Short mmCIF file of C-alpha atoms and ligand atoms in Angstrom, two decimals:
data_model
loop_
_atom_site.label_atom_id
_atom_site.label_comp_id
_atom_site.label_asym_id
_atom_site.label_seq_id
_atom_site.Cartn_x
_atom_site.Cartn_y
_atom_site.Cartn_z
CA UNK A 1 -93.51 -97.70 24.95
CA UNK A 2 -93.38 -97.94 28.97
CA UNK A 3 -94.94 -94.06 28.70
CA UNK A 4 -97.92 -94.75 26.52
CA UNK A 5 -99.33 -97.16 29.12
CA UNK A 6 -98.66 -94.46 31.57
CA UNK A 7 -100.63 -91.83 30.08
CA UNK A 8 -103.41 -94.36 29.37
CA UNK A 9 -103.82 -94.71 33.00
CA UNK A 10 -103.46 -91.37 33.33
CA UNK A 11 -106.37 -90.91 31.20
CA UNK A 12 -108.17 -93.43 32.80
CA UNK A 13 -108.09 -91.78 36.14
CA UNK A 14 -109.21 -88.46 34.53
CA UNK A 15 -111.88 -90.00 33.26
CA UNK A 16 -113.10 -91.76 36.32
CA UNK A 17 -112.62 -88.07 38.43
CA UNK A 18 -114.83 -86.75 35.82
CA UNK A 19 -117.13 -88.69 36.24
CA UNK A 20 -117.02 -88.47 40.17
CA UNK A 21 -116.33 -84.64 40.32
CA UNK A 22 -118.59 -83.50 37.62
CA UNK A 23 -116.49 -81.76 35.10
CA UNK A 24 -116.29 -82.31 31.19
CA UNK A 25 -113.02 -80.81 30.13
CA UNK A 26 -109.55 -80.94 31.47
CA UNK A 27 -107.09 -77.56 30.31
CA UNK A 28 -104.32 -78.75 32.37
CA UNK A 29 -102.37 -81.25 34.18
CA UNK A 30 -99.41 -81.03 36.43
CA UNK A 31 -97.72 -84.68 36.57
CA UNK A 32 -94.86 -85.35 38.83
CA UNK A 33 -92.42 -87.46 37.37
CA UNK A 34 -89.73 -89.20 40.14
CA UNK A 35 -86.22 -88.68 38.53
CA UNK A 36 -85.60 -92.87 39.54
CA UNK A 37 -88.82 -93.78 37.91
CA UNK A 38 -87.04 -94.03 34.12
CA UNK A 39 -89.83 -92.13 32.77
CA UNK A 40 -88.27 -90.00 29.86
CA UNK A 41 -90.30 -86.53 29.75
CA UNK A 42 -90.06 -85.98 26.18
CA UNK A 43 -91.41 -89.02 25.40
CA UNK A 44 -94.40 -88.46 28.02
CA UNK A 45 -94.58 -84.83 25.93
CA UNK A 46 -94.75 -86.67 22.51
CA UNK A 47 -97.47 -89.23 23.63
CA UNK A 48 -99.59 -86.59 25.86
CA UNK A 49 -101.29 -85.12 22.38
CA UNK A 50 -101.10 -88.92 21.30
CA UNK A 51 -103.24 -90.29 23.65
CA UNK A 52 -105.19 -87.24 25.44
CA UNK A 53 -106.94 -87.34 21.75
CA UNK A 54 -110.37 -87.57 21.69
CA UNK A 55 -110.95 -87.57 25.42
CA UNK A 56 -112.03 -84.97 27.51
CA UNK A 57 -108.03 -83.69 28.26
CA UNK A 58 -107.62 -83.40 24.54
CA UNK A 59 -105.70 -80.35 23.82
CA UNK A 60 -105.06 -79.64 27.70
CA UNK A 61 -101.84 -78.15 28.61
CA UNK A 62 -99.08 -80.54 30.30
CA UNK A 63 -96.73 -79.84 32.99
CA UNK A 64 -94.02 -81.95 33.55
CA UNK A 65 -92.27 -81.27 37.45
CA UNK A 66 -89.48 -83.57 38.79
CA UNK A 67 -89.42 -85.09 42.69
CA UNK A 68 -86.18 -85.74 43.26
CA UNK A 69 -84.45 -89.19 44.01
CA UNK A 70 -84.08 -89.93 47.51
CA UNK A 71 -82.42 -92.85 49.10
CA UNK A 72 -81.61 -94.68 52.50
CA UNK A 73 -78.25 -96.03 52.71
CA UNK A 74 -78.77 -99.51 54.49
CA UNK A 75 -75.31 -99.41 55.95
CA UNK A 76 -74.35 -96.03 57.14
CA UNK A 77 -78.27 -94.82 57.68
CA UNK A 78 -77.56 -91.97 55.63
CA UNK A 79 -79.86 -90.12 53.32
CA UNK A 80 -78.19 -89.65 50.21
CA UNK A 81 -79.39 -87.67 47.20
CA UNK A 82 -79.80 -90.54 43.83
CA UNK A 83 -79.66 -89.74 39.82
CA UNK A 84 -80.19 -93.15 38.95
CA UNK A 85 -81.89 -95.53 40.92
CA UNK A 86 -78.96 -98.42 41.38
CA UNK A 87 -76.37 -96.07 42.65
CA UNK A 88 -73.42 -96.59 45.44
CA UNK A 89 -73.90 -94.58 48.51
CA UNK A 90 -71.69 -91.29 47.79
CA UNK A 91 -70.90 -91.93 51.66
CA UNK A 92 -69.93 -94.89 52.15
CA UNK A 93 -69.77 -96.53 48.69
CA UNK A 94 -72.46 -99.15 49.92
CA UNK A 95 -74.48 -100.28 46.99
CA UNK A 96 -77.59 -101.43 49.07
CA UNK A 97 -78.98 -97.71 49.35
CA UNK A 98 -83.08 -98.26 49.63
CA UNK A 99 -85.05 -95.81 47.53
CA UNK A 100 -87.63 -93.90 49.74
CA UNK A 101 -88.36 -91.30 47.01
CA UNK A 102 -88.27 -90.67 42.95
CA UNK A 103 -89.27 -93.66 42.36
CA UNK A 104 -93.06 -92.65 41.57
CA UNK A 105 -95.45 -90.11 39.18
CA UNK A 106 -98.36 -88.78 40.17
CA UNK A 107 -101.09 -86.99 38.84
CA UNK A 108 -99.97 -83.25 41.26
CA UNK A 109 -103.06 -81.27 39.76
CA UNK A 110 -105.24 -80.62 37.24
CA UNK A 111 -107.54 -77.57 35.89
CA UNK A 112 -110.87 -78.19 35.08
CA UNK A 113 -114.24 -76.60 33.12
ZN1 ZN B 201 -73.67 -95.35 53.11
#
């Protein structure tokens, strides 16, 4: 599953800050999940326990916000609002509409002992 791998990187990178930034436990983390990145949040709920097991976010809270789907409409130059990432412009109907944001997650913060 797509999300697993995503989480173990997510890990990963905790792991490294801890090491960088000197903490030992992680109670929460904020991710920011791009509604075009086809990253199902239930899923990413279901694995979080999964894989946060036995490291040093193991029981940490998760937070799950959205950035919404932004694209550039290569024809009219208009920025149009996206739900899926290969949509028509809702302008001008073009289908080449560039995504600019959505597209991404990110680690948006974390709480730390
Ligand atoms: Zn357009």
């Amino acid at each position: 599953m797509h999300e697993l791998s995503l989480l173990e990187n997510v890990r990963e990178i905790l792991e490294n800050h801890a090491v960088s930034q000197k903490f030992s436990k992680v109670t929460k983390v904020t991710l920011e999940i791009g509604k075009l990145s086809s990253v199902e949040p239930e899923a990413l709920r279901f694995g979080f326990d999964v894989v946060m097991k036995g490291s040093l976010a193991e029981n940490a809270e998760l937070i799950i916000s959205d950035i919404a789907g932004l694209g550039v409409c290569q024809q009219c130059s208009l920025q149009v609002e996206m739900e899926t990432s290969h949509e028509p412009c809702s302008h001008c109907g073009s289908p080449f509409v560039k995504v600019i944001q959505g597209a991404e997650m990110k680690i948006k913060d974390l709480i730390v002992i």
